[in-house]
CSV table of C-alpha atoms and ligand atoms in Angstrom, one decimal:
chain,number,residue,atom,x,y,z
A,1,HIS,CA,100.5,78.8,113.3
A,2,ALA,CA,101.9,82.3,113.5
A,3,ALA,CA,104.5,81.5,110.9
A,4,GLU,CA,101.9,79.9,108.7
A,5,ALA,CA,99.5,82.9,109.2
A,6,GLN,CA,102.4,85.2,108.2
A,7,ARG,CA,102.9,83.4,104.9
A,8,THR,CA,99.3,83.3,103.9
A,9,ASP,CA,98.3,86.7,105.5
A,10,LEU,CA,99.8,88.7,102.6
A,11,MET,CA,99.7,92.4,103.4
A,12,THR,CA,99.8,93.9,99.8
A,13,ILE,CA,100.2,97.6,99.3
A,14,THR,CA,96.6,97.9,98.1
A,15,ARG,CA,95.2,96.2,101.2
A,16,HIS,CA,97.5,98.3,103.4
A,17,VAL,CA,96.3,101.5,101.8
A,18,LEU,CA,92.6,100.4,102.1
A,19,ASN,CA,93.2,99.8,105.8
A,20,GLU,CA,94.8,103.3,106.1
A,21,GLN,CA,92.0,104.9,104.2
A,22,SER,CA,89.4,103.3,106.5
A,23,ARG,CA,90.6,105.9,108.9
A,24,HIS,CA,89.0,108.5,106.6
A,25,PRO,CA,85.3,107.7,106.7
A,26,GLU,CA,84.6,110.3,103.9
A,27,SER,CA,87.0,108.5,101.6
A,28,ARG,CA,85.3,107.0,98.6
A,29,GLY,CA,88.3,104.9,97.5
A,30,ASP,CA,89.5,107.4,95.0
A,31,PHE,CA,93.0,107.6,96.6
A,32,THR,CA,93.2,103.8,96.6
A,33,ILE,CA,92.3,103.7,92.9
A,34,LEU,CA,94.9,106.4,92.1
A,35,LEU,CA,97.5,104.6,94.0
A,36,SER,CA,96.8,101.3,92.3
A,37,HIS,CA,97.5,103.0,89.0
A,38,ILE,CA,100.8,104.4,90.3
A,39,VAL,CA,101.7,100.9,91.4
A,40,LEU,CA,100.8,99.5,88.0
A,41,GLY,CA,103.3,102.0,86.4
A,42,CYS,CA,106.0,101.0,88.9
A,43,LYS,CA,105.5,97.3,88.0
A,44,PHE,CA,105.8,98.1,84.3
A,45,VAL,CA,109.0,100.2,84.8
A,46,ALA,CA,110.5,97.5,87.1
A,47,ALA,CA,110.1,94.9,84.3
A,48,ALA,CA,111.5,97.3,81.7
A,49,VAL,CA,114.5,98.3,83.8
A,50,ASN,CA,115.3,94.7,84.6
A,51,LYS,CA,115.3,93.9,80.9
A,52,ALA,CA,117.3,97.1,80.0
A,53,GLY,CA,120.4,95.1,81.0
A,54,LEU,CA,119.7,92.8,78.1
A,55,ALA,CA,119.0,95.8,75.7
A,56,LYS,CA,122.0,95.2,73.6
A,57,LEU,CA,120.9,91.5,73.1
A,58,ILE,CA,117.2,91.9,72.4
A,59,GLY,CA,117.0,95.6,71.3
A,60,LEU,CA,115.0,97.1,74.1
A,61,ALA,CA,114.7,100.7,75.2
A,62,GLY,CA,117.5,103.0,74.1
A,63,GLU,CA,118.8,100.5,71.5
A,64,THR,CA,117.8,99.8,67.9
A,65,ASN,CA,116.0,96.4,67.8
A,66,VAL,CA,116.6,93.7,65.3
A,67,GLN,CA,114.3,95.5,62.8
A,68,GLY,CA,116.6,98.5,63.2
A,69,GLU,CA,113.8,100.5,64.9
A,70,GLU,CA,115.0,103.0,67.4
A,71,GLN,CA,113.6,101.9,70.8
A,72,LYS,CA,112.3,104.6,73.2
A,73,LYS,CA,114.8,105.6,75.9
A,74,LEU,CA,113.6,104.1,79.2
A,75,ASP,CA,112.9,107.5,80.8
A,76,VAL,CA,110.7,108.5,77.9
A,77,LEU,CA,109.0,105.1,78.0
A,78,SER,CA,108.5,105.3,81.8
A,79,ASN,CA,107.0,108.8,81.5
A,80,GLU,CA,104.5,107.6,78.9
A,81,VAL,CA,103.5,104.7,81.1
A,82,PHE,CA,102.9,106.9,84.1
A,83,VAL,CA,101.1,109.6,82.3
A,84,LYS,CA,98.7,107.1,80.7
A,85,ALA,CA,98.2,105.2,84.0
A,86,LEU,CA,97.5,108.4,85.9
A,87,VAL,CA,95.1,109.8,83.2
A,88,SER,CA,93.3,106.5,82.8
A,89,SER,CA,92.8,106.2,86.6
A,90,GLY,CA,90.1,108.9,86.2
A,91,ARG,CA,91.3,110.4,89.6
A,92,THR,CA,93.7,113.1,88.4
A,93,CYS,CA,93.1,116.5,86.8
A,94,VAL,CA,96.7,117.9,86.4
A,95,LEU,CA,100.1,116.2,86.2
A,96,VAL,CA,103.6,117.5,86.5
A,97,SER,CA,106.4,115.4,85.1
A,98,GLU,CA,110.2,115.9,85.0
A,99,GLU,CA,109.9,114.9,81.4
A,100,ASN,CA,107.3,117.5,80.4
A,101,GLU,CA,108.1,121.2,80.2
A,102,GLU,CA,104.4,122.1,80.7
A,103,ALA,CA,101.8,120.8,83.2
A,104,ILE,CA,99.5,118.1,81.7
A,105,PHE,CA,95.8,119.1,82.2
A,106,VAL,CA,93.6,116.0,82.0
A,107,ASP,CA,90.6,115.9,79.6
A,108,PRO,CA,87.7,117.3,81.6
A,109,ALA,CA,85.7,114.2,80.9
A,110,LEU,CA,88.3,112.1,82.7
A,111,ARG,CA,89.2,114.3,85.6
A,112,GLY,CA,89.5,113.4,89.3
A,113,LYS,CA,90.5,115.5,92.3
A,114,TYR,CA,94.2,114.8,92.5
A,115,CYS,CA,97.4,116.4,91.2
A,116,VAL,CA,100.4,114.2,90.9
A,117,CYS,CA,104.0,115.5,90.5
A,118,PHE,CA,106.5,112.9,89.5
A,119,ASP,CA,109.9,112.0,88.1
A,120,PRO,CA,109.3,108.8,86.2
A,121,LEU,CA,112.9,107.6,86.2
A,122,ASP,CA,115.2,109.7,88.4
A,123,GLY,CA,118.9,109.0,88.0
A,124,SER,CA,118.3,107.4,84.6
A,125,SER,CA,121.8,108.3,83.5
A,126,ASN,CA,122.9,105.4,85.8
A,127,ILE,CA,121.0,102.7,83.9
A,128,ASP,CA,123.8,101.5,81.8
A,129,CYS,CA,126.1,100.7,84.8
A,130,GLY,CA,123.3,98.9,86.7
A,131,VAL,CA,123.1,101.5,89.6
A,132,SER,CA,119.7,101.6,91.3
A,133,ILE,CA,117.3,104.3,89.9
A,134,GLY,CA,113.7,105.2,90.8
A,135,THR,CA,110.4,106.9,90.4
A,136,ILE,CA,109.5,109.7,92.8
A,137,PHE,CA,106.0,111.1,93.2
A,138,GLY,CA,104.0,113.5,95.3
A,139,ILE,CA,100.1,113.7,95.5
A,140,TYR,CA,98.0,116.8,96.2
A,141,MET,CA,94.2,117.4,96.3
A,142,VAL,CA,93.0,120.3,94.1
A,143,LYS,CA,90.2,122.7,95.2
A,144,ASP,CA,88.0,122.5,92.0
A,145,LYS,CA,88.9,119.9,89.4
A,146,ASP,CA,86.8,121.6,86.8
A,147,ASN,CA,88.7,124.8,87.2
A,148,VAL,CA,92.2,123.6,87.8
A,149,THR,CA,95.1,126.0,87.2
A,150,LEU,CA,98.8,126.1,87.7
A,151,GLU,CA,98.1,127.6,91.1
A,152,ASP,CA,96.8,124.2,92.2
A,153,VAL,CA,100.2,122.8,91.3
A,154,LEU,CA,102.5,125.4,92.7
A,155,GLN,CA,101.4,124.5,96.3
A,156,PRO,CA,103.8,124.4,99.3
A,157,GLY,CA,104.9,120.8,100.2
A,158,THR,CA,103.0,121.1,103.4
A,159,ASN,CA,99.8,120.6,101.4
A,160,MET,CA,100.9,117.2,100.1
A,161,LEU,CA,98.6,114.3,101.0
A,162,ALA,CA,101.0,111.5,100.1
A,163,ALA,CA,104.5,110.9,98.6
A,164,GLY,CA,106.7,108.0,97.7
A,165,TYR,CA,109.4,106.5,95.6
A,166,CYS,CA,109.9,103.2,93.9
A,167,MET,CA,113.5,102.0,93.7
A,168,TYR,CA,114.5,99.7,90.9
A,169,GLY,CA,117.6,97.8,92.2
A,170,SER,CA,118.5,94.3,93.3
A,171,SER,CA,114.9,94.2,94.4
A,172,CYS,CA,112.0,96.6,93.6
A,173,THR,CA,111.1,98.5,96.7
A,174,LEU,CA,108.2,101.0,97.0
A,175,VAL,CA,108.3,103.4,100.0
A,176,LEU,CA,105.1,105.3,100.7
A,177,SER,CA,103.6,107.7,103.2
A,178,THR,CA,100.0,108.8,103.1
A,179,GLY,CA,100.6,111.2,106.1
A,180,ASN,CA,100.5,108.4,108.7
A,181,GLY,CA,104.1,107.2,108.9
A,182,VAL,CA,106.2,105.5,106.3
A,183,ASN,CA,106.0,101.9,105.0
A,184,GLY,CA,108.1,99.9,102.6
A,185,PHE,CA,106.8,97.3,100.2
A,186,THR,CA,108.9,94.8,98.1
A,187,LEU,CA,107.7,93.5,94.7
A,188,ASP,CA,107.2,89.8,94.7
A,189,PRO,CA,107.6,89.1,90.9
A,190,SER,CA,106.0,85.7,91.2
A,191,LEU,CA,102.8,87.3,92.6
A,192,GLY,CA,103.2,90.7,90.8
A,193,GLU,CA,102.3,92.2,94.2
A,194,PHE,CA,104.1,94.7,96.4
A,195,ILE,CA,104.2,93.1,99.9
A,196,LEU,CA,104.7,95.0,103.2
A,197,THR,CA,108.3,94.3,104.2
A,198,HIS,CA,109.3,97.5,106.1
A,199,PRO,CA,106.4,98.5,108.3
A,200,ASN,CA,106.5,101.9,110.1
A,201,ILE,CA,110.0,103.0,109.0
A,202,LYS,CA,111.7,105.4,111.4
A,203,ILE,CA,115.0,107.0,110.5
A,204,PRO,CA,117.7,106.8,113.2
A,205,ARG,CA,117.8,110.1,115.1
A,206,LYS,CA,121.5,110.5,114.3
A,207,GLY,CA,123.6,108.8,111.7
A,208,LYS,CA,127.3,108.1,110.9
A,209,ILE,CA,127.1,108.7,107.1
A,210,TYR,CA,127.1,111.9,105.1
A,211,SER,CA,126.1,111.8,101.4
A,212,VAL,CA,127.2,114.7,99.1
A,213,ASN,CA,129.0,115.1,95.8
A,214,GLU,CA,132.4,116.3,97.1
A,215,GLY,CA,133.3,117.2,93.5
A,216,ASN,CA,131.4,120.5,94.0
A,217,ALA,CA,133.4,121.4,97.2
A,218,LYS,CA,135.2,124.4,95.8
A,219,ASN,CA,131.8,126.0,95.0
A,220,TRP,CA,130.1,125.4,98.4
A,221,ASP,CA,129.1,128.2,100.7
A,222,GLY,CA,130.5,128.5,104.2
A,223,PRO,CA,128.0,126.5,106.3
A,224,THR,CA,128.0,123.5,103.9
A,225,ALA,CA,131.8,123.5,103.8
A,226,LYS,CA,132.1,123.8,107.6
A,227,PHE,CA,129.6,120.9,108.1
A,228,VAL,CA,131.4,118.6,105.7
A,229,GLU,CA,134.7,119.6,107.4
A,230,LYS,CA,133.2,118.6,110.8
A,231,CYS,CA,132.1,115.2,109.3
A,232,LYS,CA,135.7,114.5,108.3
A,233,TYR,CA,137.5,116.1,111.3
A,234,PRO,CA,135.1,116.0,114.2
A,235,GLU,CA,136.0,118.6,116.8
A,236,ASP,CA,134.6,116.5,119.7
A,237,GLY,CA,137.0,113.6,119.2
A,238,SER,CA,134.3,111.4,117.8
A,239,PRO,CA,135.2,109.2,114.8
A,240,PRO,CA,134.9,110.7,111.4
A,241,ARG,CA,131.7,110.0,109.5
A,242,SER,CA,131.7,107.8,106.4
A,243,LEU,CA,131.0,109.3,102.9
A,244,ARG,CA,128.5,107.3,100.8
A,245,TYR,CA,127.4,108.9,97.5
A,246,ILE,CA,125.7,106.9,94.8
A,247,GLY,CA,124.6,109.8,92.6
A,248,SER,CA,121.1,108.5,92.2
A,249,MET,CA,118.7,110.3,94.6
A,250,VAL,CA,116.3,107.5,95.3
A,251,ALA,CA,119.3,105.1,96.2
A,252,ASP,CA,121.0,107.8,98.4
A,253,VAL,CA,117.7,108.7,100.1
A,254,HIS,CA,116.7,105.1,100.7
A,255,ARG,CA,120.0,104.3,102.3
A,256,THR,CA,119.7,107.4,104.5
A,257,LEU,CA,116.1,106.5,105.5
A,258,LEU,CA,117.1,103.0,106.6
A,259,TYR,CA,120.6,103.5,108.0
A,260,GLY,CA,120.4,107.2,109.1
A,261,GLY,CA,122.7,110.0,108.2
A,262,ILE,CA,122.3,113.1,106.0
A,263,PHE,CA,121.9,113.6,102.3
A,264,LEU,CA,123.0,117.0,100.9
A,265,TYR,CA,122.5,118.6,97.6
A,266,PRO,CA,123.7,122.2,98.5
A,267,ALA,CA,123.6,125.4,96.5
A,268,ASP,CA,126.9,126.4,95.0
A,269,GLN,CA,128.3,129.3,93.0
A,270,LYS,CA,127.4,127.5,89.7
A,271,SER,CA,123.9,126.6,90.8
A,272,PRO,CA,122.6,129.0,93.4
A,273,ASN,CA,119.4,126.9,93.9
A,274,GLY,CA,121.2,123.6,93.8
A,275,LYS,CA,120.3,120.9,91.3
A,276,LEU,CA,117.3,119.0,92.7
A,277,ARG,CA,113.7,120.0,91.6
A,278,VAL,CA,111.2,121.1,94.2
A,279,LEU,CA,108.0,119.5,93.1
A,280,TYR,CA,109.1,116.0,92.3
A,281,GLU,CA,112.4,115.4,94.1
A,282,VAL,CA,112.8,117.8,97.1
A,283,PHE,CA,109.1,117.8,98.3
A,284,PRO,CA,108.3,114.0,98.1
A,285,MET,CA,111.6,113.1,99.8
A,286,SER,CA,111.2,115.8,102.5
A,287,PHE,CA,107.7,114.6,103.2
A,288,LEU,CA,108.9,111.0,103.7
A,289,MET,CA,111.8,112.1,105.9
A,290,GLU,CA,109.5,114.1,108.2
A,291,GLN,CA,107.0,111.2,108.3
A,292,ALA,CA,109.9,108.9,109.3
A,293,GLY,CA,111.0,111.2,112.2
A,294,GLY,CA,113.7,113.0,110.3
A,295,GLN,CA,113.7,116.5,108.7
A,296,ALA,CA,114.5,118.4,105.5
A,297,PHE,CA,116.0,121.9,105.3
A,298,THR,CA,116.9,124.2,102.3
A,299,GLY,CA,119.6,126.3,104.0
A,300,LYS,CA,117.0,128.9,104.7
A,301,GLN,CA,113.8,127.2,105.8
A,302,ARG,CA,111.9,123.9,106.3
A,303,ALA,CA,111.9,122.4,102.8
A,304,LEU,CA,108.2,121.6,102.8
A,305,GLU,CA,107.4,125.3,103.4
A,306,LEU,CA,108.9,126.3,100.1
A,307,ALA,CA,106.4,127.9,97.7
A,308,PRO,CA,107.6,127.1,94.2
A,309,ALA,CA,107.1,129.8,91.6
A,310,LYS,CA,107.6,127.6,88.5
A,311,LEU,CA,107.0,124.0,87.7
A,312,HIS,CA,110.7,123.0,87.5
A,313,ASP,CA,112.1,125.2,90.2
A,314,ARG,CA,115.1,123.9,92.0
A,315,SER,CA,116.2,124.1,95.7
A,316,PRO,CA,119.2,123.2,97.8
A,317,VAL,CA,118.2,120.4,100.2
A,318,PHE,CA,119.7,118.8,103.4
A,319,LEU,CA,117.6,115.9,104.6
A,320,GLY,CA,117.9,112.9,106.9
A,321,SER,CA,118.4,112.2,110.6
A,322,TYR,CA,116.8,114.8,112.8
A,323,ASP,CA,120.0,115.6,114.8
A,324,ASP,CA,122.2,115.7,111.7
A,325,VAL,CA,120.0,118.2,110.0
A,326,GLU,CA,119.8,120.2,113.2
A,327,GLU,CA,123.6,120.5,113.1
A,328,ILE,CA,123.7,122.1,109.6
A,329,LYS,CA,120.7,124.3,110.5
A,330,ALA,CA,122.7,125.7,113.4
A,331,LEU,CA,125.7,126.4,111.1
A,332,TYR,CA,123.5,128.3,108.6
A,333,ALA,CA,121.9,130.2,111.5
A,334,SER,CA,125.2,131.2,113.1
A,335,MET,CA,127.3,131.8,110.0
A,336,SER,CA,124.6,133.7,108.1
A,337,ASN,CA,124.0,135.9,111.2
A,338,SER,CA,127.7,136.6,111.3
A,339,GLY,CA,127.5,137.6,107.6
B,401,LIG,P1,125.4,115.0,90.7
B,401,LIG,C1,120.5,112.2,89.0
B,401,LIG,O1,120.9,112.8,87.8
B,401,LIG,C2,120.1,113.3,89.9
B,401,LIG,O2,119.0,114.1,89.4
B,401,LIG,C3,119.7,112.7,91.3
B,401,LIG,O3,119.1,111.5,91.2
B,401,LIG,C4,121.0,112.7,92.0
B,401,LIG,O4,120.9,112.8,93.4
B,401,LIG,C5,121.7,113.9,91.5
B,401,LIG,O5,121.2,114.2,90.2
B,401,LIG,C6,123.2,113.7,91.3
B,401,LIG,O6,123.8,114.9,90.8
B,401,LIG,O7,125.6,116.5,90.3
B,401,LIG,O8,126.0,114.7,92.0
B,401,LIG,O9,125.8,114.0,89.6
């Protein structure tokens, strides 16, 4: 009976969030409605990404179709889908997208109390070779939806209410935290539903993998260089750690979350603030890591305590297993003190 109950007792993402929201008696279901629109966007992008492989045959995104019309690039298409889904939810008042230079202020008649910062298709340069890519999002509440300003957007990550990513790979996996732990859901295409497959994800306290673009090694600062050196030539006689780097943040972070280890996008002489964007890459992934028992560090401070000055600010980031991040924090503390 238990097995039978499992098969028919489908824990969909909507049902799971409703259960979580029941913890907040004041909740009027706005968050659940917002999330259902984000989920709709993810389902659309999953379908489009899966077809992208056929683009050359049936003229989909990024190709000219049989009528010779230029199809929209997948990241542009994905952005349009998420903007429209979020606006039509009637639960947002301001949006920040990697694809839009300026913040999008929703028509006052359609406004809700949430701000969503997102990268609609992070790692999209990897589409043509079939590497997993993803959508990353972070959700905030704003003080007064009728007088929303950029200040409401440039909040520290500690104010985030929820964050998640959807990875479009061999399967479509949505990983979400609403501040009460991390859960993973897998899209069942036959149902068109995200089903709970990874309840209460906790990242291993220590990992055996480090994930960084070694091609930037000559530009790294001392602490990063020393940390990577120790991964390769451990001083305590332990076996060297494995290097795994996909070059698509959602894929590298998802592996780190499930297997443990540390993901690094450090600052370097070329990019003093690193490459990854604070509002829709660093903050959401840092939120998830902390909720899963890991941590996230910028080289100077806890990543979520950053206060971004501009929409598309970047920051260095070291995130993953708690003990691994502690190691690099200690190196930054000791080596920066010694000048
Ligand atoms: P690099 C993809 O372009 C991206 O924004 C992230 O998804 C990824 O982690 C990073 O850049 C990869 O950057 O410089 O190593 O190619």
